[in-house]
mmCIF file of C-alpha atoms in Angstrom:
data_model
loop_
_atom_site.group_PDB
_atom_site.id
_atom_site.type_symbol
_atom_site.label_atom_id
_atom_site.label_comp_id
_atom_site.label_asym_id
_atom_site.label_seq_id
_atom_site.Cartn_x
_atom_site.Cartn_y
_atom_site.Cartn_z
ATOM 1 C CA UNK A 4 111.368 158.196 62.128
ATOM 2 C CA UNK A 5 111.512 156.716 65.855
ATOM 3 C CA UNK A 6 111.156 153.201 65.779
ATOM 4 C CA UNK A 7 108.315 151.736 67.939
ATOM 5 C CA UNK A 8 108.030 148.378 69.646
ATOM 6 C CA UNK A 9 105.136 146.153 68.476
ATOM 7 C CA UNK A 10 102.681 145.214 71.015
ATOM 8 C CA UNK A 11 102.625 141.833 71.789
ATOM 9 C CA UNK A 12 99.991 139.573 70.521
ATOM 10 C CA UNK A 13 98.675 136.136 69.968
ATOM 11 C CA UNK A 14 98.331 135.221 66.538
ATOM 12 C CA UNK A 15 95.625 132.196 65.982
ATOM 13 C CA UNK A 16 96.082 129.605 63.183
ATOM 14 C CA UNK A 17 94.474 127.118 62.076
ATOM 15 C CA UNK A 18 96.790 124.165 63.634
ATOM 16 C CA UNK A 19 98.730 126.640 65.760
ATOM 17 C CA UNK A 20 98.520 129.597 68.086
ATOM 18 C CA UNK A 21 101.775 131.854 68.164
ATOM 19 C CA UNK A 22 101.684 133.934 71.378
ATOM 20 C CA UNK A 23 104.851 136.139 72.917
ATOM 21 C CA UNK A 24 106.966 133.821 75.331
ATOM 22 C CA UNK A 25 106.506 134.595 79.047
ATOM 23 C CA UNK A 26 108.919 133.143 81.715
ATOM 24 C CA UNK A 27 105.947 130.651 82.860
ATOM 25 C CA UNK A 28 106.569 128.965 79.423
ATOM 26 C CA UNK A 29 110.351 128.357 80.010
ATOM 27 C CA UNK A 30 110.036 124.842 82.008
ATOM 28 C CA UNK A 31 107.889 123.546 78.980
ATOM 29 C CA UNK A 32 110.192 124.750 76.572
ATOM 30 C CA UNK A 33 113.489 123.473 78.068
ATOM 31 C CA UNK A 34 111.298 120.136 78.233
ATOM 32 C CA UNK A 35 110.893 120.138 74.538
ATOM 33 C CA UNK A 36 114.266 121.610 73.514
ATOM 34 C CA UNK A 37 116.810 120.823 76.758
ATOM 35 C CA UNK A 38 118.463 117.992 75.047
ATOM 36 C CA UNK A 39 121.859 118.103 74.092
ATOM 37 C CA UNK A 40 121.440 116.238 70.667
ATOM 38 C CA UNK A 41 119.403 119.556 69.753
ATOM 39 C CA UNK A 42 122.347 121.515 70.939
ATOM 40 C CA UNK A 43 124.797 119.613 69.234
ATOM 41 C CA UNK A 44 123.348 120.660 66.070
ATOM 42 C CA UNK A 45 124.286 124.207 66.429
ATOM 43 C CA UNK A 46 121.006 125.099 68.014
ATOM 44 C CA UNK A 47 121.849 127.924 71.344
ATOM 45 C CA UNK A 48 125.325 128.538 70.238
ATOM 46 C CA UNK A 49 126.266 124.822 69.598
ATOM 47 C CA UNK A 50 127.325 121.615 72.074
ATOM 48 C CA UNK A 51 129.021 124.308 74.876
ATOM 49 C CA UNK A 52 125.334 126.340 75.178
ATOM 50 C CA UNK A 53 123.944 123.346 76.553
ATOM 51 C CA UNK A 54 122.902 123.512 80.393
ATOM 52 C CA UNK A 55 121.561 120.495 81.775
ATOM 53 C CA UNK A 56 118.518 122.090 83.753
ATOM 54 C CA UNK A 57 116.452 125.295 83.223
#
């Protein structure tokens, strides 16, 4: 059996929406996770994934 990609799609919740990440999201996300205490906990490969910008 070939295996097939899913298509991506949002999936709605109640306190939530999960949608695929697109490159316009990145600047929010590195807002929310660009810290290196985050990174420090192993997050991203640990203290030496850290980059200080996006």
């Amino acid at each position: 059996m070939t295996a097939t990609r899913p298509v991506p799609t949002t999936i709605p919740g109640r306190s939530v929406r999960l949608q695929p990440v697109q490159r316009a999201h990145l600047p929010a996300l590195f807002l929310a996770i660009g810290h290196p205490v985050v990174f420090a906990g192993g997050y991203g490969g640990g203290a030496s994934g850290y980059r200080g910008k996006c």
